[in-house]
Amino acid sequence: MSRSVYIASPEGLTGKSAIALGLLDALTREVGSVGVFRPLTTASSTSDDIDLIVDLLVNQPGISQSYDEAIGVTYEAAREDADEALHVIVERFGQLTDRFDMIMVVGSDYTDVASGTELSFNAKIAANLGSPVVLVVHGRGRSPEQIRAAADSAIAELRANHAQTVAVIANRVDHDAADAIRTALADLPDIVTAAIEESPLLSAPTFRALVEASDGELVLGSQAWMDREALDLIVAAMSLPHVLDRLSPDVAVIAPSDRTDLIPGLMLAHQSGTFPPLAGILLTGGYEIPESIRRLSEGVQQDLPIAMTDLGTFTTAERLMRVRGPITKDSSRKIETAHRAFAEQVDQAALLSAIDVPDSAVRTPLMFEYQLMQRARADRQRIVLPESQDDRILEAAAILLRRGVADLSLLGEENTVRARASALGLDLDEASIVSPLDPDLVETFAVAYADARAHKGMTVERAREIVSDISYFGTLMVHLGLADGMVSGAVNTTAHTIRPALEFIKTKPGVGTVSSVFLMCLADRVLVYGDCAVIPEPTTEQLADIAISSAETAQQFGIEPRVAMLSYSTGTSGSGADVEKVRAATALVAERSPDLLLE
C-alpha cells in the first residue's frame, strides 16, 4: 500500500480540519502526489449532505481526486456491521494506493450518538491501513496537565489497538499557556509534539451564517460581503460615539432597527479607513429602514451588508453567541490562517520524518512555492510595494501578511489605502503605509539622489520633484536601508521600474549587464528563462552575462543550473548572424564558467 498518515482525535471540536489543512499543505509540497481519504463520515457519497472536511480537502491545490473517491463508510454502516465496514474502508483505501505516493487519512468527528468506542474504531482503521497516527487533542481552556493526561490516555488506547502514534498536536491552546503546554508534551517518548494557539478567525462564523441563525435577510449592501467572517459581536445599545469606541476589526454590530441614527455613522466608520472594517450590521425588531437612510446608502459606495430580523435584541444576541463557522473550501482567509499557524508552530521537517515521507524527484509549483515561503519566513525581510493603487497588489499584500513571510511597506496615502483595503475585505493592519509625499522623507531622498547624480548636474531642487515618483521613492527606500527589496511592475512598465536602480544602485561587482529571468513553474519542474524582459537584442558579451547571471539566480532558488543557449538552429546545423552570435556566446560562457553544464 501507499505510505499514509492518519489524523485522529479522542474527542470532538479539536479543530482537526485546520491541522489537516496544514499537514496536507506540507505533504503536497514534499511528495509527488497526495490523496485524501475519510474512512468514517456522517455523509455518504450518495446523499445530498456533504462532508465539509472532505469537500475542503479535495478542493485544495495539488489534489486531483473526486469527492466520492475520498469517502469510506457512514456511521450507520459502521453501527450495523463494524467488521464489514472496516473491510469496505480498507478496500476503498486500496483503490487510491496505486494513484498516490502518500494518502492523508482524516479520522471521524465524534458527531455520532454512539461515540463511546469511536477512538478505538479509528485506531483499528489506522492499524489496518498501516498508517502512523498524528493525534490532535483539544487545548482550549485546559491546563498543561489536563492536555498531557488526554494525550497519554489517547496514546494508550491507540497502542492497545496496534496503532502507532508518531505525533501529538495540542490545538486551540490558550496563548498564555502555550509554552507550558509544549513543555508538558515535550518528553513523550519518540513522538513529535506541538501546540498551536487559538485563532478566533478559524471558528468565526460568516455574517451570512449569523443572519440565517436569526431568521433575518439582507436589506442593504453587498451579498458578496455576507461571506466575510465576523470575529466578534457587539450590541449597539448606546450612543454612536460610544459604539465607535468599541468597534474592532470584522465585528458584527447588533442594533435595534429603530435606532436608525446609528446606521450612517457605522457606514461612515466602515469606509473611513480610520476605524476598523465591520463584518455587517444586524438590525433587530423588524422596523422598516426610513427611505432617507436608504437613499443615503444608495448614494455612497456601500458594500457593508445590513440585515434585518424580527427577533428582539436579546434573543438575537443569544442565538448568535452559539453560532460557529466551519472551514469550507470557500473560506480563503481561514485556509491561509490555518496554513500559517501550522507552518509557524509545528516542526514540519520532524513531522514528515516521523511519518516517513519519501523524497520525491518531482518539483511541482506547490513544492517550489512552499520552499520560497519557508525561506522567506526564516529570514523575514521588509519589502516595499509602490503600486498600492492596484487592487491586485493589495490582495497579494494581504496574502503575504496572512502567511507571515514578509514585512510590507505600501506607498500611498494611509486613509486612501486602508479605505480601499477595507472595501475589498482585506486585512492590512500589519502593513506600514508610507506617503511618497512625506516632506521629511522627500527631503532626505532628494539629498541622497542629488548626491548620487551630482556628476550629471542633479540639484536638490530638481531631485525633490523626481523622488516623489513611486518608483524612485521605493528604490531610494531600498538604497537607504528603509526596505530590503522592492516589487513593482503591475502598473509601471519594466523600464520605469528598473530605471532608478540603474541610476544609483548599479550592479554588483563582476556583473556588467542588467538582465531578468522568468521562473517557469511547469507541472513537474521549475525552469529559468532569461532574458525575456530587459534586453531585446543582446550582444554576444551580453548573452554570456545573461547566461551566467541566470545560472546564479537558478542556484539561489535551489535549481541545478543546466544552461541551454537558444537559437533557431540545433547545435552547429545552421548558419547566419544570430546562430554565430549564440555560438560565440556559448564559447565565452564556457571560458568564463568552465564548471557550468552548458549546451
PDB file of N, CA and C in Angstrom, residues 325-401:
ATOM      1  N   GLY A 325     -18.401  28.716  12.914  1.00  0.00           N
ATOM      2  CA  GLY A 325     -18.171  28.706  11.470  1.00  0.00           C
ATOM      3  C   GLY A 325     -17.138  27.680  11.054  1.00  0.00           C
ATOM      4  N   PRO A 326     -17.524  26.619  10.375  1.00  0.00           N
ATOM      5  CA  PRO A 326     -16.541  25.628   9.912  1.00  0.00           C
ATOM      6  C   PRO A 326     -15.667  26.195   8.803  1.00  0.00           C
ATOM      7  N   ILE A 327     -14.500  25.594   8.609  1.00  0.00           N
ATOM      8  CA  ILE A 327     -13.659  25.953   7.462  1.00  0.00           C
ATOM      9  C   ILE A 327     -14.210  25.238   6.239  1.00  0.00           C
ATOM     10  N   THR A 328     -14.543  25.979   5.211  1.00  0.00           N
ATOM     11  CA  THR A 328     -15.038  25.389   3.966  1.00  0.00           C
ATOM     12  C   THR A 328     -14.074  25.720   2.830  1.00  0.00           C
ATOM     13  N   LYS A 329     -14.328  25.137   1.669  1.00  0.00           N
ATOM     14  CA  LYS A 329     -13.442  25.352   0.522  1.00  0.00           C
ATOM     15  C   LYS A 329     -13.431  26.804   0.062  1.00  0.00           C
ATOM     16  N   ASP A 330     -14.468  27.577   0.444  1.00  0.00           N
ATOM     17  CA  ASP A 330     -14.535  28.988   0.049  1.00  0.00           C
ATOM     18  C   ASP A 330     -13.983  29.930   1.112  1.00  0.00           C
ATOM     19  N   SER A 331     -13.519  29.371   2.248  1.00  0.00           N
ATOM     20  CA  SER A 331     -13.027  30.210   3.352  1.00  0.00           C
ATOM     21  C   SER A 331     -11.553  30.543   3.149  1.00  0.00           C
ATOM     22  N   SER A 332     -11.250  31.416   2.188  1.00  0.00           N
ATOM     23  CA  SER A 332      -9.844  31.666   1.829  1.00  0.00           C
ATOM     24  C   SER A 332      -9.043  32.227   3.000  1.00  0.00           C
ATOM     25  N   ARG A 333      -9.642  33.134   3.795  1.00  0.00           N
ATOM     26  CA  ARG A 333      -8.909  33.695   4.933  1.00  0.00           C
ATOM     27  C   ARG A 333      -8.603  32.632   5.976  1.00  0.00           C
ATOM     28  N   LYS A 334      -9.558  31.760   6.231  1.00  0.00           N
ATOM     29  CA  LYS A 334      -9.341  30.699   7.209  1.00  0.00           C
ATOM     30  C   LYS A 334      -8.280  29.716   6.726  1.00  0.00           C
ATOM     31  N   ILE A 335      -8.323  29.384   5.445  1.00  0.00           N
ATOM     32  CA  ILE A 335      -7.353  28.439   4.889  1.00  0.00           C
ATOM     33  C   ILE A 335      -5.940  28.996   5.018  1.00  0.00           C
ATOM     34  N   GLU A 336      -5.754  30.262   4.643  1.00  0.00           N
ATOM     35  CA  GLU A 336      -4.432  30.883   4.762  1.00  0.00           C
ATOM     36  C   GLU A 336      -3.985  30.945   6.225  1.00  0.00           C
ATOM     37  N   THR A 337      -4.921  31.253   7.126  1.00  0.00           N
ATOM     38  CA  THR A 337      -4.581  31.331   8.550  1.00  0.00           C
ATOM     39  C   THR A 337      -4.168  29.967   9.085  1.00  0.00           C
ATOM     40  N   ALA A 338      -4.888  28.917   8.682  1.00  0.00           N
ATOM     41  CA  ALA A 338      -4.535  27.557   9.119  1.00  0.00           C
ATOM     42  C   ALA A 338      -3.164  27.160   8.599  1.00  0.00           C
ATOM     43  N   HIS A 339      -2.873  27.478   7.338  1.00  0.00           N
ATOM     44  CA  HIS A 339      -1.553  27.184   6.770  1.00  0.00           C
ATOM     45  C   HIS A 339      -0.447  27.873   7.563  1.00  0.00           C
ATOM     46  N   ARG A 340      -0.677  29.156   7.867  1.00  0.00           N
ATOM     47  CA  ARG A 340       0.364  29.914   8.560  1.00  0.00           C
ATOM     48  C   ARG A 340       0.583  29.384   9.973  1.00  0.00           C
ATOM     49  N   ALA A 341      -0.506  29.115  10.702  1.00  0.00           N
ATOM     50  CA  ALA A 341      -0.374  28.621  12.072  1.00  0.00           C
ATOM     51  C   ALA A 341       0.374  27.294  12.102  1.00  0.00           C
ATOM     52  N   PHE A 342       0.053  26.404  11.181  1.00  0.00           N
ATOM     53  CA  PHE A 342       0.723  25.099  11.136  1.00  0.00           C
ATOM     54  C   PHE A 342       2.193  25.280  10.781  1.00  0.00           C
ATOM     55  N   ALA A 343       2.473  26.123   9.790  1.00  0.00           N
ATOM     56  CA  ALA A 343       3.855  26.318   9.339  1.00  0.00           C
ATOM     57  C   ALA A 343       4.721  26.930  10.430  1.00  0.00           C
ATOM     58  N   GLU A 344       4.154  27.837  11.222  1.00  0.00           N
ATOM     59  CA  GLU A 344       4.946  28.559  12.220  1.00  0.00           C
ATOM     60  C   GLU A 344       5.066  27.810  13.546  1.00  0.00           C
ATOM     61  N   GLN A 345       4.104  26.924  13.862  1.00  0.00           N
ATOM     62  CA  GLN A 345       4.069  26.346  15.205  1.00  0.00           C
ATOM     63  C   GLN A 345       4.259  24.832  15.237  1.00  0.00           C
ATOM     64  N   VAL A 346       4.496  24.229  14.075  1.00  0.00           N
ATOM     65  CA  VAL A 346       4.770  22.790  14.006  1.00  0.00           C
ATOM     66  C   VAL A 346       6.109  22.593  13.297  1.00  0.00           C
ATOM     67  N   ASP A 347       6.964  21.758  13.851  1.00  0.00           N
ATOM     68  CA  ASP A 347       8.231  21.403  13.196  1.00  0.00           C
ATOM     69  C   ASP A 347       7.908  20.430  12.073  1.00  0.00           C
ATOM     70  N   GLN A 348       7.700  20.984  10.867  1.00  0.00           N
ATOM     71  CA  GLN A 348       7.227  20.162   9.761  1.00  0.00           C
ATOM     72  C   GLN A 348       8.266  19.131   9.311  1.00  0.00           C
ATOM     73  N   ALA A 349       9.536  19.508   9.330  1.00  0.00           N
ATOM     74  CA  ALA A 349      10.576  18.558   8.929  1.00  0.00           C
ATOM     75  C   ALA A 349      10.577  17.349   9.850  1.00  0.00           C
ATOM     76  N   ALA A 350      10.462  17.588  11.159  1.00  0.00           N
ATOM     77  CA  ALA A 350      10.432  16.478  12.112  1.00  0.00           C
ATOM     78  C   ALA A 350       9.174  15.645  11.933  1.00  0.00           C
ATOM     79  N   LEU A 351       8.042  16.310  11.671  1.00  0.00           N
ATOM     80  CA  LEU A 351       6.792  15.579  11.495  1.00  0.00           C
ATOM     81  C   LEU A 351       6.825  14.708  10.250  1.00  0.00           C
ATOM     82  N   LEU A 352       7.304  15.274   9.131  1.00  0.00           N
ATOM     83  CA  LEU A 352       7.367  14.491   7.892  1.00  0.00           C
ATOM     84  C   LEU A 352       8.342  13.330   8.031  1.00  0.00           C
ATOM     85  N   SER A 353       9.421  13.553   8.759  1.00  0.00           N
ATOM     86  CA  SER A 353      10.365  12.472   9.009  1.00  0.00           C
ATOM     87  C   SER A 353       9.718  11.376   9.851  1.00  0.00           C
ATOM     88  N   ALA A 354       8.914  11.776  10.827  1.00  0.00           N
ATOM     89  CA  ALA A 354       8.270  10.804  11.718  1.00  0.00           C
ATOM     90  C   ALA A 354       7.267   9.925  10.975  1.00  0.00           C
ATOM     91  N   ILE A 355       6.588  10.498   9.985  1.00  0.00           N
ATOM     92  CA  ILE A 355       5.634   9.683   9.229  1.00  0.00           C
ATOM     93  C   ILE A 355       6.280   9.075   7.992  1.00  0.00           C
ATOM     94  N   ASP A 356       7.623   9.262   7.878  1.00  0.00           N
ATOM     95  CA  ASP A 356       8.417   8.587   6.852  1.00  0.00           C
ATOM     96  C   ASP A 356       7.955   8.941   5.453  1.00  0.00           C
ATOM     97  N   VAL A 357       7.901  10.251   5.190  1.00  0.00           N
ATOM     98  CA  VAL A 357       7.534  10.714   3.854  1.00  0.00           C
ATOM     99  C   VAL A 357       8.690  10.458   2.897  1.00  0.00           C
ATOM    100  N   PRO A 358       8.466   9.783   1.762  1.00  0.00           N
ATOM    101  CA  PRO A 358       9.556   9.522   0.833  1.00  0.00           C
ATOM    102  C   PRO A 358       9.968  10.784   0.087  1.00  0.00           C
ATOM    103  N   ASP A 359      11.249  10.893  -0.235  1.00  0.00           N
ATOM    104  CA  ASP A 359      11.709  12.003  -1.064  1.00  0.00           C
ATOM    105  C   ASP A 359      11.143  11.862  -2.474  1.00  0.00           C
ATOM    106  N   SER A 360      10.919  12.977  -3.108  1.00  0.00           N
ATOM    107  CA  SER A 360      10.393  12.963  -4.470  1.00  0.00           C
ATOM    108  C   SER A 360      11.352  13.678  -5.402  1.00  0.00           C
ATOM    109  N   ALA A 361      11.567  13.081  -6.580  1.00  0.00           N
ATOM    110  CA  ALA A 361      12.414  13.722  -7.585  1.00  0.00           C
ATOM    111  C   ALA A 361      11.653  14.814  -8.329  1.00  0.00           C
ATOM    112  N   VAL A 362      10.349  14.843  -8.127  1.00  0.00           N
ATOM    113  CA  VAL A 362       9.497  15.827  -8.788  1.00  0.00           C
ATOM    114  C   VAL A 362       9.517  17.135  -8.011  1.00  0.00           C
ATOM    115  N   ARG A 363       9.481  18.260  -8.742  1.00  0.00           N
ATOM    116  CA  ARG A 363       9.384  19.571  -8.082  1.00  0.00           C
ATOM    117  C   ARG A 363       8.218  20.331  -8.695  1.00  0.00           C
ATOM    118  N   THR A 364       7.082  20.255  -8.030  1.00  0.00           N
ATOM    119  CA  THR A 364       5.877  20.882  -8.549  1.00  0.00           C
ATOM    120  C   THR A 364       5.862  22.368  -8.183  1.00  0.00           C
ATOM    121  N   PRO A 365       4.993  23.151  -8.837  1.00  0.00           N
ATOM    122  CA  PRO A 365       4.871  24.561  -8.440  1.00  0.00           C
ATOM    123  C   PRO A 365       4.530  24.731  -6.960  1.00  0.00           C
ATOM    124  N   LEU A 366       3.701  23.831  -6.414  1.00  0.00           N
ATOM    125  CA  LEU A 366       3.358  23.925  -4.998  1.00  0.00           C
ATOM    126  C   LEU A 366       4.578  23.700  -4.117  1.00  0.00           C
ATOM    127  N   MET A 367       5.389  22.701  -4.460  1.00  0.00           N
ATOM    128  CA  MET A 367       6.622  22.459  -3.709  1.00  0.00           C
ATOM    129  C   MET A 367       7.525  23.692  -3.759  1.00  0.00           C
ATOM    130  N   PHE A 368       7.673  24.251  -4.955  1.00  0.00           N
ATOM    131  CA  PHE A 368       8.554  25.398  -5.147  1.00  0.00           C
ATOM    132  C   PHE A 368       8.060  26.600  -4.335  1.00  0.00           C
ATOM    133  N   GLU A 369       6.753  26.852  -4.403  1.00  0.00           N
ATOM    134  CA  GLU A 369       6.185  27.977  -3.650  1.00  0.00           C
ATOM    135  C   GLU A 369       6.402  27.769  -2.155  1.00  0.00           C
ATOM    136  N   TYR A 370       6.177  26.546  -1.688  1.00  0.00           N
ATOM    137  CA  TYR A 370       6.352  26.255  -0.267  1.00  0.00           C
ATOM    138  C   TYR A 370       7.787  26.526   0.175  1.00  0.00           C
ATOM    139  N   GLN A 371       8.755  26.075  -0.643  1.00  0.00           N
ATOM    140  CA  GLN A 371      10.157  26.286  -0.290  1.00  0.00           C
ATOM    141  C   GLN A 371      10.477  27.782  -0.225  1.00  0.00           C
ATOM    142  N   LEU A 372       9.924  28.557  -1.146  1.00  0.00           N
ATOM    143  CA  LEU A 372      10.136  30.011  -1.118  1.00  0.00           C
ATOM    144  C   LEU A 372       9.538  30.612   0.159  1.00  0.00           C
ATOM    145  N   MET A 373       8.321  30.172   0.498  1.00  0.00           N
ATOM    146  CA  MET A 373       7.665  30.706   1.691  1.00  0.00           C
ATOM    147  C   MET A 373       8.466  30.372   2.953  1.00  0.00           C
ATOM    148  N   GLN A 374       8.965  29.137   3.032  1.00  0.00           N
ATOM    149  CA  GLN A 374       9.737  28.738   4.203  1.00  0.00           C
ATOM    150  C   GLN A 374      11.019  29.566   4.324  1.00  0.00           C
ATOM    151  N   ARG A 375      11.704  29.787   3.200  1.00  0.00           N
ATOM    152  CA  ARG A 375      12.926  30.594   3.228  1.00  0.00           C
ATOM    153  C   ARG A 375      12.610  32.033   3.619  1.00  0.00           C
ATOM    154  N   ALA A 376      11.494  32.547   3.125  1.00  0.00           N
ATOM    155  CA  ALA A 376      11.124  33.931   3.448  1.00  0.00           C
ATOM    156  C   ALA A 376      10.798  34.066   4.934  1.00  0.00           C
ATOM    157  N   ARG A 377      10.061  33.094   5.489  1.00  0.00           N
ATOM    158  CA  ARG A 377       9.743  33.138   6.920  1.00  0.00           C
ATOM    159  C   ARG A 377      11.007  33.073   7.770  1.00  0.00           C
ATOM    160  N   ALA A 378      11.965  32.236   7.328  1.00  0.00           N
ATOM    161  CA  ALA A 378      13.181  32.036   8.111  1.00  0.00           C
ATOM    162  C   ALA A 378      14.064  33.283   8.123  1.00  0.00           C
ATOM    163  N   ASP A 379      13.948  34.132   7.112  1.00  0.00           N
ATOM    164  CA  ASP A 379      14.773  35.345   7.035  1.00  0.00           C
ATOM    165  C   ASP A 379      13.862  36.492   6.597  1.00  0.00           C
ATOM    166  N   ARG A 380      12.963  36.871   7.487  1.00  0.00           N
ATOM    167  CA  ARG A 380      11.887  37.803   7.137  1.00  0.00           C
ATOM    168  C   ARG A 380      12.454  39.171   6.789  1.00  0.00           C
ATOM    169  N   GLN A 381      12.082  39.684   5.628  1.00  0.00           N
ATOM    170  CA  GLN A 381      12.599  40.950   5.110  1.00  0.00           C
ATOM    171  C   GLN A 381      11.449  41.950   4.933  1.00  0.00           C
ATOM    172  N   ARG A 382      11.829  43.229   4.841  1.00  0.00           N
ATOM    173  CA  ARG A 382      10.824  44.268   4.568  1.00  0.00           C
ATOM    174  C   ARG A 382      10.844  44.593   3.076  1.00  0.00           C
ATOM    175  N   ILE A 383       9.695  44.464   2.449  1.00  0.00           N
ATOM    176  CA  ILE A 383       9.545  44.713   1.013  1.00  0.00           C
ATOM    177  C   ILE A 383       8.634  45.913   0.816  1.00  0.00           C
ATOM    178  N   VAL A 384       9.046  46.825  -0.057  1.00  0.00           N
ATOM    179  CA  VAL A 384       8.211  47.977  -0.366  1.00  0.00           C
ATOM    180  C   VAL A 384       7.438  47.691  -1.652  1.00  0.00           C
ATOM    181  N   LEU A 385       6.136  47.974  -1.630  1.00  0.00           N
ATOM    182  CA  LEU A 385       5.246  47.797  -2.788  1.00  0.00           C
ATOM    183  C   LEU A 385       4.760  49.180  -3.207  1.00  0.00           C
ATOM    184  N   PRO A 386       5.293  49.742  -4.290  1.00  0.00           N
ATOM    185  CA  PRO A 386       4.941  51.118  -4.655  1.00  0.00           C
ATOM    186  C   PRO A 386       3.521  51.275  -5.197  1.00  0.00           C
ATOM    187  N   GLU A 387       2.931  50.195  -5.748  1.00  0.00           N
ATOM    188  CA  GLU A 387       1.713  50.341  -6.552  1.00  0.00           C
ATOM    189  C   GLU A 387       0.455  49.998  -5.759  1.00  0.00           C
ATOM    190  N   SER A 388       0.257  50.657  -4.640  1.00  0.00           N
ATOM    191  CA  SER A 388      -0.889  50.345  -3.790  1.00  0.00           C
ATOM    192  C   SER A 388      -2.213  50.756  -4.426  1.00  0.00           C
ATOM    193  N   GLN A 389      -2.179  51.477  -5.532  1.00  0.00           N
ATOM    194  CA  GLN A 389      -3.427  51.842  -6.213  1.00  0.00           C
ATOM    195  C   GLN A 389      -4.031  50.674  -6.984  1.00  0.00           C
ATOM    196  N   ASP A 390      -3.279  49.574  -7.109  1.00  0.00           N
ATOM    197  CA  ASP A 390      -3.751  48.400  -7.846  1.00  0.00           C
ATOM    198  C   ASP A 390      -4.317  47.382  -6.852  1.00  0.00           C
ATOM    199  N   ASP A 391      -5.570  46.965  -7.071  1.00  0.00           N
ATOM    200  CA  ASP A 391      -6.216  46.035  -6.139  1.00  0.00           C
ATOM    201  C   ASP A 391      -5.463  44.719  -6.026  1.00  0.00           C
ATOM    202  N   ARG A 392      -4.804  44.289  -7.107  1.00  0.00           N
ATOM    203  CA  ARG A 392      -4.048  43.030  -7.059  1.00  0.00           C
ATOM    204  C   ARG A 392      -2.898  43.125  -6.062  1.00  0.00           C
ATOM    205  N   ILE A 393      -2.281  44.299  -5.983  1.00  0.00           N
ATOM    206  CA  ILE A 393      -1.189  44.498  -5.026  1.00  0.00           C
ATOM    207  C   ILE A 393      -1.724  44.399  -3.603  1.00  0.00           C
ATOM    208  N   LEU A 394      -2.877  45.004  -3.343  1.00  0.00           N
ATOM    209  CA  LEU A 394      -3.462  44.946  -2.007  1.00  0.00           C
ATOM    210  C   LEU A 394      -3.846  43.513  -1.648  1.00  0.00           C
ATOM    211  N   GLU A 395      -4.410  42.782  -2.600  1.00  0.00           N
ATOM    212  CA  GLU A 395      -4.794  41.391  -2.341  1.00  0.00           C
ATOM    213  C   GLU A 395      -3.558  40.534  -2.079  1.00  0.00           C
ATOM    214  N   ALA A 396      -2.513  40.736  -2.880  1.00  0.00           N
ATOM    215  CA  ALA A 396      -1.272  39.984  -2.676  1.00  0.00           C
ATOM    216  C   ALA A 396      -0.642  40.333  -1.329  1.00  0.00           C
ATOM    217  N   ALA A 397      -0.687  41.595  -0.966  1.00  0.00           N
ATOM    218  CA  ALA A 397      -0.135  42.024   0.324  1.00  0.00           C
ATOM    219  C   ALA A 397      -0.867  41.344   1.478  1.00  0.00           C
ATOM    220  N   ALA A 398      -2.181  41.262   1.385  1.00  0.00           N
ATOM    221  CA  ALA A 398      -2.961  40.615   2.444  1.00  0.00           C
ATOM    222  C   ALA A 398      -2.593  39.145   2.579  1.00  0.00           C
ATOM    223  N   ILE A 399      -2.376  38.471   1.448  1.00  0.00           N
ATOM    224  CA  ILE A 399      -1.976  37.055   1.477  1.00  0.00           C
ATOM    225  C   ILE A 399      -0.619  36.895   2.145  1.00  0.00           C
ATOM    226  N   LEU A 400       0.338  37.731   1.756  1.00  0.00           N
ATOM    227  CA  LEU A 400       1.685  37.636   2.335  1.00  0.00           C
ATOM    228  C   LEU A 400       1.673  37.905   3.833  1.00  0.00           C
ATOM    229  N   LEU A 401       0.869  38.862   4.254  1.00  0.00           N
ATOM    230  CA  LEU A 401       0.783  39.156   5.689  1.00  0.00           C
ATOM    231  C   LEU A 401       0.136  37.998   6.438  1.00  0.00           C
TER     232      LEU A 401
END
